[in-house]
Structure formats: structure tokens, C-alpha cells
Phi, psi and omega in degrees: 000132179286133176226135173235119185238115180272153174208164175104354178290167180167194180255130181216149177282154176307137183093348181276186184228151171218151175237116177267146177228147178230120179261124182255142175212159179080010177217162175277099192306316186293342181272356182249135165285138182250146182215165174237137176232161177218154181223116176273157179305129178077006182238167179285162176282123186247147174293141177244305182199156177214156178221136183291168184303322180265004179080003186281340180234134179230135177230144180210159177295138182305321185289349178249358178303133180085350180245321181252143177228126177261143179209163177223151180237105184293331180289332182253357184054048180230154172232139183239155173230106176274121184243115179245164179048049185295145180240156177306327178293349176277354181299137177162179173271124181260129183243135172272143180220145174245133182188222183227152171257119179232123181050047177067015177242138176274122180250106185288143172251321180233148181234147169276180184277345179096153175221136185280132173239122179236123180247116181268152180268000000 
């Protein structure tokens, strides 16, 4: 059974940092593009960042460019999202996803359970 388990969420003040991690199991990690999505209260689930299976291609939301960094560790079957200079608008439930990148878009196949990120002003 495929499992994606996020960790690292929490409460942080604006300007602070958090590092999210997603541990994948039950799949051949290197064959999946990994991504992060987030959902704020009352809003749709939005794409944040994605990284190709071999790590060679990275895509991210314009509003997080220069602040968030996605990476993957093939030895640990994990994908991380380093979030710096956090803003209240970054608040939401962050979801890890495994899928494919098609025409520069990450299309999820599997989802994690999500981890809450709250940025206070």
C-alpha cells in the first residue's frame, strides 16, 4: 500500500522558517515526480512546488519563489519543502503528492494526509 506521510508542520511567526518532510513507501520512489500542495480555509487546493523523479526539474508557485525550496533524497525516499520568510498567506494544510509531471504540471496519483502550517502575524 502506498503511503505518504508528512511531518514538520506547526505554528510559526511571520518571517520564520519550517521544513516539511514527506516519507514515501510502497512505491518506486525514483519513478515518481513529487510535489507539495496546500489548502487554505475556504479555498481550493493549490500547487506549491514539484520535483521530477531524478531531481532534474523543479517547478514552483511564483509567490513562493526565492522563499521555498523543494528537494528529494533518493536514499531516504523523502521529499522536503524548506519554507523560509513565511507569511500569513502561507497558512494552510500542506499535502505531499506523488505523481507525474506533464506539460510542466504536476498531476498527483497519491496523496499524503496533510500537515498543518500556521503562520501568525
